[in-house]
CSV table of C-alpha atoms in Angstrom, one decimal:
chain,number,residue,atom,x,y,z
A,26,MET,CA,-23.5,-9.9,-32.6
A,27,PRO,CA,-22.1,-6.7,-31.1
A,28,VAL,CA,-18.3,-6.8,-30.5
A,29,GLY,CA,-18.8,-6.1,-26.8
A,30,VAL,CA,-21.2,-9.0,-26.4
A,31,ALA,CA,-18.7,-11.4,-28.1
A,32,PHE,CA,-16.0,-10.2,-25.8
A,33,SER,CA,-18.1,-10.7,-22.7
A,34,LEU,CA,-19.0,-14.3,-23.9
A,35,LEU,CA,-15.3,-15.0,-24.4
A,36,ALA,CA,-14.5,-13.5,-20.9
A,37,TYR,CA,-17.0,-15.7,-19.2
A,38,LEU,CA,-15.8,-18.8,-21.1
A,39,LEU,CA,-12.3,-18.0,-19.7
A,40,TYR,CA,-13.7,-17.7,-16.2
A,41,SER,CA,-15.5,-21.0,-16.6
A,42,CYS,CA,-12.3,-22.7,-17.7
A,43,CYS,CA,-10.7,-21.4,-14.5
A,44,ASP,CA,-13.6,-22.8,-12.4
A,45,ALA,CA,-13.3,-26.2,-14.1
A,46,ILE,CA,-9.5,-26.3,-13.4
A,47,ILE,CA,-10.1,-25.4,-9.8
A,48,LYS,CA,-12.6,-28.2,-9.5
A,49,GLY,CA,-10.1,-30.6,-10.9
A,50,PHE,CA,-7.8,-30.0,-7.9
A,51,GLY,CA,-10.4,-31.5,-5.6
A,52,THR,CA,-8.7,-31.9,-2.2
A,53,SER,CA,-5.1,-32.2,-3.5
A,54,LEU,CA,-4.6,-28.6,-2.5
A,55,THR,CA,-6.4,-26.6,0.3
A,56,VAL,CA,-8.7,-23.8,-0.7
A,57,PHE,CA,-6.2,-21.4,0.9
A,58,GLU,CA,-3.4,-22.6,-1.4
A,59,ILE,CA,-5.6,-22.4,-4.5
A,60,ALA,CA,-6.7,-18.9,-3.6
A,61,PHE,CA,-3.2,-17.8,-2.8
A,62,TRP,CA,-1.5,-19.0,-6.0
A,63,THR,CA,-4.3,-18.0,-8.4
A,64,ALA,CA,-4.5,-14.5,-7.0
A,65,LEU,CA,-0.8,-14.1,-7.3
A,66,PHE,CA,-0.7,-15.4,-10.9
A,67,SER,CA,-3.8,-13.3,-11.8
A,68,PHE,CA,-1.9,-10.1,-11.0
A,69,LEU,CA,0.4,-10.5,-14.0
A,70,PRO,CA,-2.2,-9.9,-16.7
A,71,ALA,CA,-4.0,-7.4,-14.4
A,72,ILE,CA,-1.0,-5.1,-14.5
A,73,PHE,CA,-2.1,-4.2,-18.0
A,74,THR,CA,-5.4,-2.8,-16.8
A,75,LYS,CA,-3.8,0.0,-14.8
A,76,PRO,CA,-4.4,3.4,-16.3
A,77,LYS,CA,-1.3,5.2,-17.5
A,78,GLY,CA,-2.0,8.2,-15.3
A,79,GLU,CA,-1.9,6.2,-12.0
A,80,HIS,CA,1.0,4.8,-10.1
A,81,TRP,CA,1.2,2.0,-7.5
A,82,ARG,CA,2.6,4.4,-4.9
A,83,GLN,CA,-0.8,6.1,-5.0
A,84,LEU,CA,-2.3,2.8,-3.6
A,85,HIS,CA,-3.3,4.3,-0.3
A,86,HIS,CA,-4.8,7.5,-1.7
A,87,MET,CA,-8.5,6.7,-1.2
A,88,ARG,CA,-11.7,8.7,-0.8
A,89,HIS,CA,-13.6,5.9,0.9
A,90,PRO,CA,-10.9,3.8,2.6
A,91,TRP,CA,-13.3,1.8,4.8
A,92,LEU,CA,-15.4,0.8,1.9
A,93,VAL,CA,-12.4,-0.2,-0.1
A,94,HIS,CA,-11.2,-2.4,2.8
A,95,LEU,CA,-14.8,-3.8,3.2
A,96,ARG,CA,-14.8,-4.7,-0.5
A,97,SER,CA,-11.4,-6.5,0.0
A,98,VAL,CA,-12.6,-8.5,3.0
A,99,THR,CA,-15.8,-9.6,1.3
A,100,GLY,CA,-13.8,-10.5,-1.7
A,101,VAL,CA,-11.5,-12.8,0.3
A,102,ILE,CA,-14.4,-14.5,2.0
A,103,GLY,CA,-16.4,-14.9,-1.1
A,104,ASN,CA,-13.4,-16.2,-3.0
A,105,LEU,CA,-12.8,-18.9,-0.4
A,106,CYS,CA,-16.4,-19.9,-0.3
A,107,ILE,CA,-16.8,-20.4,-4.0
A,108,ILE,CA,-13.5,-22.3,-4.4
A,109,TYR,CA,-14.7,-24.7,-1.7
A,110,ALA,CA,-18.1,-25.0,-3.5
A,111,PHE,CA,-16.4,-25.7,-6.8
A,112,THR,CA,-14.3,-28.5,-5.4
A,113,HIS,CA,-17.0,-30.2,-3.4
A,114,ILE,CA,-20.4,-30.0,-5.3
A,115,PRO,CA,-21.3,-30.2,-9.0
A,116,LEU,CA,-20.4,-27.1,-11.1
A,117,ALA,CA,-23.9,-26.5,-12.3
A,118,GLU,CA,-25.2,-26.4,-8.7
A,119,ALA,CA,-22.4,-24.1,-7.5
A,120,TYR,CA,-23.2,-21.7,-10.4
A,121,SER,CA,-27.0,-21.7,-9.8
A,122,ILE,CA,-26.5,-20.8,-6.2
A,123,ALA,CA,-23.8,-18.2,-6.9
A,124,PHE,CA,-26.2,-16.6,-9.3
A,125,LEU,CA,-28.4,-15.6,-6.4
A,126,ALA,CA,-26.0,-12.7,-5.9
A,127,PRO,CA,-28.2,-10.2,-7.8
A,128,ILE,CA,-30.9,-10.7,-5.2
A,129,PHE,CA,-28.5,-9.5,-2.5
A,130,VAL,CA,-27.3,-6.7,-4.8
A,131,VAL,CA,-30.8,-5.4,-5.4
A,132,ALA,CA,-31.7,-5.7,-1.7
A,133,LEU,CA,-28.5,-4.0,-0.5
A,134,SER,CA,-28.8,-1.3,-3.2
A,135,ARG,CA,-32.4,-0.6,-2.0
A,136,MET,CA,-31.3,-0.3,1.6
A,137,PHE,CA,-28.0,1.5,1.3
A,138,LEU,CA,-28.0,3.2,-2.1
A,139,HIS,CA,-31.7,4.1,-1.9
A,140,GLU,CA,-32.4,2.7,-5.4
A,141,ASP,CA,-36.0,2.2,-6.6
A,142,VAL,CA,-36.7,-1.4,-7.4
A,143,THR,CA,-39.7,-2.2,-9.6
A,144,TRP,CA,-42.0,-5.1,-9.0
A,145,GLN,CA,-40.9,-6.6,-12.3
A,146,ARG,CA,-37.3,-6.8,-11.0
A,147,TRP,CA,-38.4,-8.6,-7.8
A,148,PHE,CA,-40.5,-11.0,-10.0
A,149,PHE,CA,-37.5,-11.9,-12.1
A,150,LEU,CA,-35.3,-12.3,-9.0
A,151,GLY,CA,-37.9,-14.5,-7.4
A,152,ALA,CA,-38.0,-16.7,-10.5
A,153,SER,CA,-34.3,-17.1,-10.3
A,154,PHE,CA,-34.6,-18.1,-6.7
A,155,LEU,CA,-37.3,-20.7,-7.5
A,156,GLY,CA,-35.0,-22.0,-10.2
A,157,VAL,CA,-32.2,-22.6,-7.7
A,158,LEU,CA,-34.7,-24.5,-5.5
A,159,LEU,CA,-35.4,-26.8,-8.4
A,160,VAL,CA,-31.7,-27.4,-8.9
A,161,VAL,CA,-30.8,-28.0,-5.2
A,162,ARG,CA,-34.1,-29.2,-3.9
A,163,PRO,CA,-33.5,-28.7,-0.1
A,164,GLY,CA,-35.6,-31.1,1.9
A,165,PHE,CA,-35.5,-33.7,-0.9
A,166,ARG,CA,-31.7,-34.0,-1.1
A,167,GLU,CA,-29.0,-33.8,1.5
A,168,LEU,CA,-27.4,-30.3,1.5
A,169,GLN,CA,-23.7,-30.3,1.8
A,170,LEU,CA,-21.3,-27.6,3.2
A,171,GLY,CA,-20.5,-26.7,-0.4
A,172,HIS,CA,-24.1,-25.6,-1.0
A,173,LEU,CA,-24.1,-23.4,2.1
A,174,LEU,CA,-20.7,-21.8,1.1
A,175,ALA,CA,-21.9,-21.2,-2.4
A,176,LEU,CA,-24.8,-19.2,-0.8
A,177,GLY,CA,-22.2,-17.4,1.3
A,178,ALA,CA,-20.3,-16.6,-1.9
A,179,ALA,CA,-23.5,-15.1,-3.4
A,180,LEU,CA,-24.0,-13.0,-0.3
A,181,MET,CA,-20.4,-11.8,-0.3
A,182,GLY,CA,-20.6,-11.1,-4.0
A,183,GLY,CA,-23.7,-9.0,-3.4
A,184,ILE,CA,-21.9,-6.9,-0.8
A,185,THR,CA,-18.8,-6.6,-3.0
A,186,THR,CA,-20.8,-5.5,-6.0
A,187,THR,CA,-22.8,-3.0,-4.0
A,188,THR,CA,-19.7,-1.5,-2.5
A,189,LEU,CA,-18.0,-1.3,-5.9
A,190,ARG,CA,-20.9,0.6,-7.3
A,191,LYS,CA,-20.2,3.2,-4.6
A,192,VAL,CA,-16.4,3.4,-4.7
A,193,ALA,CA,-15.3,2.4,-8.2
A,194,PRO,CA,-16.2,5.6,-10.0
A,195,VAL,CA,-14.2,7.8,-7.6
A,196,GLU,CA,-11.3,5.6,-6.4
A,197,LYS,CA,-8.1,5.0,-8.2
A,198,ARG,CA,-7.9,1.7,-10.0
A,199,VAL,CA,-4.6,0.8,-8.4
A,200,SER,CA,-6.4,0.9,-5.0
A,201,LEU,CA,-9.2,-1.3,-6.4
A,202,LEU,CA,-6.7,-3.7,-7.8
A,203,GLY,CA,-4.0,-3.6,-5.1
A,204,PHE,CA,-5.9,-3.9,-1.9
A,205,PRO,CA,-8.0,-7.0,-2.8
A,206,LEU,CA,-4.8,-8.7,-4.1
A,207,GLY,CA,-3.0,-7.9,-0.9
A,208,TYR,CA,-5.8,-9.2,1.2
A,209,ILE,CA,-6.1,-12.5,-0.7
A,210,VAL,CA,-2.4,-13.1,-0.8
A,211,ILE,CA,-1.7,-12.2,2.8
A,212,VAL,CA,-4.7,-13.8,4.4
A,213,ASN,CA,-4.5,-17.0,2.4
A,214,GLY,CA,-0.7,-17.1,2.7
A,215,ILE,CA,-1.1,-17.1,6.5
A,216,LEU,CA,-3.9,-19.6,6.6
A,217,MET,CA,-2.2,-22.1,4.3
A,218,LEU,CA,1.0,-22.3,6.4
A,219,PRO,CA,-0.1,-25.1,8.8
A,220,THR,CA,-0.7,-27.6,6.0
A,221,PHE,CA,1.4,-26.1,3.2
A,222,HIS,CA,3.3,-28.2,0.8
A,223,TRP,CA,4.8,-27.2,-2.5
A,224,PRO,CA,2.6,-27.9,-5.5
A,225,THR,CA,3.9,-30.4,-8.0
A,226,PRO,CA,5.1,-29.0,-11.4
A,227,GLU,CA,1.8,-30.1,-12.9
A,228,GLU,CA,-0.1,-28.3,-10.2
A,229,PHE,CA,2.0,-25.2,-10.7
A,230,ALA,CA,1.2,-25.3,-14.4
A,231,LEU,CA,-2.5,-25.5,-13.7
A,232,LEU,CA,-2.4,-22.7,-11.1
A,233,LEU,CA,-0.5,-20.6,-13.6
A,234,ALA,CA,-3.1,-21.4,-16.2
A,235,ILE,CA,-5.9,-20.3,-13.9
A,236,GLY,CA,-4.1,-17.0,-13.2
A,237,GLY,CA,-3.4,-16.4,-16.9
A,238,LEU,CA,-6.9,-17.3,-18.1
A,239,GLY,CA,-8.6,-15.3,-15.3
A,240,GLY,CA,-6.4,-12.3,-15.7
A,241,THR,CA,-6.9,-12.4,-19.5
A,242,GLY,CA,-10.7,-12.8,-18.9
A,243,ASN,CA,-10.6,-9.6,-16.9
A,244,ILE,CA,-8.9,-7.6,-19.7
A,245,VAL,CA,-11.4,-9.0,-22.2
A,246,PHE,CA,-14.3,-8.2,-19.9
A,247,ILE,CA,-13.2,-4.6,-19.5
A,248,ALA,CA,-12.8,-4.3,-23.3
A,249,ALA,CA,-16.4,-5.5,-23.5
A,250,THR,CA,-17.7,-2.8,-21.2
A,251,ARG,CA,-16.0,-0.2,-23.4
A,252,ARG,CA,-17.7,-1.4,-26.5
A,253,SER,CA,-21.3,-2.2,-25.5
A,254,PRO,CA,-23.8,-1.1,-22.8
A,255,VAL,CA,-23.8,-3.3,-19.7
A,256,SER,CA,-27.5,-4.1,-20.3
A,257,GLN,CA,-26.2,-6.0,-23.4
A,258,ILE,CA,-23.1,-7.7,-21.9
A,259,ALA,CA,-24.4,-8.6,-18.4
A,260,PRO,CA,-26.6,-11.5,-19.6
A,261,ALA,CA,-23.5,-13.2,-21.0
A,262,GLN,CA,-22.6,-14.3,-17.5
A,263,TYR,CA,-25.4,-16.9,-17.7
A,264,SER,CA,-23.5,-18.6,-20.5
A,265,GLN,CA,-21.5,-20.1,-17.6
A,266,ILE,CA,-24.4,-22.4,-16.8
A,267,LEU,CA,-24.0,-24.0,-20.2
A,268,TRP,CA,-20.2,-24.3,-19.8
A,269,ALA,CA,-20.8,-25.8,-16.3
A,270,ILE,CA,-23.0,-28.5,-17.8
A,271,ILE,CA,-20.5,-29.2,-20.6
A,272,PHE,CA,-17.4,-29.3,-18.4
A,273,GLY,CA,-19.2,-31.2,-15.7
A,274,PHE,CA,-20.3,-33.8,-18.2
A,275,ILE,CA,-17.0,-34.2,-20.0
A,276,PHE,CA,-14.5,-34.0,-17.2
A,277,PHE,CA,-16.3,-34.8,-13.9
A,278,HIS,CA,-19.1,-37.2,-15.0
A,279,GLU,CA,-21.8,-34.9,-13.5
A,280,TYR,CA,-25.3,-35.5,-15.0
A,281,PRO,CA,-28.1,-33.1,-13.8
A,282,ASP,CA,-31.5,-34.7,-13.9
A,283,ALA,CA,-34.5,-33.3,-15.8
A,284,ILE,CA,-35.8,-31.2,-12.9
A,285,ALA,CA,-32.3,-29.7,-12.4
A,286,TYR,CA,-32.1,-28.8,-16.1
A,287,CYS,CA,-35.5,-27.0,-15.8
A,288,GLY,CA,-34.2,-25.2,-12.7
A,289,LEU,CA,-31.1,-24.1,-14.6
A,290,VAL,CA,-33.2,-22.7,-17.4
A,291,VAL,CA,-35.3,-20.8,-15.0
A,292,VAL,CA,-32.2,-19.4,-13.2
A,293,ALA,CA,-30.8,-18.2,-16.5
A,294,PHE,CA,-34.1,-16.9,-17.9
A,295,GLY,CA,-34.9,-14.9,-14.8
A,296,GLY,CA,-31.4,-13.6,-14.5
A,297,ILE,CA,-31.3,-12.4,-18.1
A,298,LEU,CA,-34.6,-10.6,-17.8
A,299,ASN,CA,-33.4,-9.1,-14.5
A,300,VAL,CA,-30.3,-7.5,-16.1
A,301,MET,CA,-32.2,-6.4,-19.2
A,302,SER,CA,-35.2,-4.9,-17.4
A,303,ASP,CA,-33.8,-1.4,-17.0
A,304,GLU,CA,-30.6,0.6,-17.4
A,305,THR,CA,-28.9,-0.9,-14.4
A,306,ARG,CA,-25.2,-0.2,-14.8
A,307,ILE,CA,-23.4,-2.8,-12.8
A,308,ARG,CA,-25.2,-6.0,-11.6
A,309,ILE,CA,-22.5,-8.3,-12.7
A,310,PHE,CA,-21.2,-10.9,-10.3
A,311,SER,CA,-17.9,-12.6,-11.0
A,312,ARG,CA,-16.4,-15.1,-8.5
A,313,LEU,CA,-12.9,-15.5,-9.5
A,314,SER,CA,-12.0,-12.2,-11.1
A,315,VAL,CA,-10.8,-10.1,-8.2
A,316,PHE,CA,-9.9,-7.3,-10.6
A,317,GLY,CA,-12.4,-7.4,-13.5
A,318,PRO,CA,-15.6,-6.2,-11.9
A,319,ALA,CA,-13.7,-3.4,-10.0
A,320,SER,CA,-12.1,-2.1,-13.2
A,321,ALA,CA,-15.3,-2.5,-15.2
A,322,ALA,CA,-17.3,-0.6,-12.6
A,323,ALA,CA,-14.7,2.2,-12.7
A,324,GLU,CA,-15.4,2.5,-16.5
A,325,ILE,CA,-19.2,2.5,-16.5
A,326,SER,CA,-20.6,3.6,-13.2
A,327,PRO,CA,-21.3,7.2,-12.4
A,328,PRO,CA,-20.6,8.6,-8.9
A,329,LEU,CA,-23.4,8.1,-6.4
A,330,GLY,CA,-24.7,10.2,-3.6
A,331,ASP,CA,-22.4,12.9,-2.3
A,332,ASP,CA,-19.6,11.8,-4.7
A,333,ALA,CA,-21.8,13.0,-7.6
A,334,LEU,CA,-21.4,16.5,-6.3
A,335,THR,CA,-17.6,16.5,-6.2
A,336,PRO,CA,-15.1,16.0,-9.0
A,337,ALA,CA,-14.1,12.4,-9.5
A,338,ASP,CA,-10.4,11.4,-9.5
A,339,PRO,CA,-8.9,10.6,-11.9
A,340,PRO,CA,-10.5,12.8,-14.6
A,341,HIS,CA,-11.1,10.0,-17.0
A,342,HIS,CA,-13.8,8.6,-14.7
A,343,GLN,CA,-15.8,11.7,-15.2
A,344,ALA,CA,-15.6,11.5,-18.9
A,345,VAL,CA,-16.6,7.9,-19.0
A,346,ALA,CA,-19.4,8.3,-16.5
A,347,GLY,CA,-20.9,11.2,-18.4
A,348,LYS,CA,-21.6,9.1,-21.5
């Protein structure tokens, strides 16, 4: 197994552990408190992903400020949506719906980045969608708010990823790290005030664990992108479906039925074929890692559109993108 693939599998295991811990909170903490503390604690490991040539005082030096802010806003909304989904519906169902994000990525890339999309890609995405229908079965089961918000998280993830593909190669990483962090901490810090109560020592320990595991996962994921092509490491995200089944069974007594298992297999199979069907550079959707996808995209995505005609800043982006 290539080292990059092994690293990506480890990163997604760490992300899945974060998701399972979040689900364990249930309703003991509001989604705003969970988002606030986990983002705050995730920043500690994320500091190590900052390039040596950049400084936090350069945070506001941006080539596409509106797109960076858009990415931050969609990140906040998507983060809240998926946290609510994790705490209110089974993990496997939340994952299956969240993995619809590539459909939104492809559609948005076609509309705004003018990418060509083959019929094979649409077929694989359609298969994933049918798999989600088998898992959720709308019309045969009562849909909860968590299902709808998981879909909202997929939409926000699609917008975030598409925006990142445009800005990550040419923006400083401190901007891509700092602004989403600031948005999540400030917005959730305000929204949690009406019902705020200090977490217990045990809850603080779990929140710190989420931040540490998620931030470490981001570092490992970026290491994966430096060692293997994205077409090899992207399918590793679907290993989270397996972890969702395992964690759901062990910790939360969640037992998908036979039809749901078939749907999960179809979701994973269609998703893996989708990311392997061409040399797509960044179609990776990660819910919790505010920092990981941005940093990874900065490593592996070439400038798009008009940005491809002008020098990228900082210089190491050009060197990496030219591989």
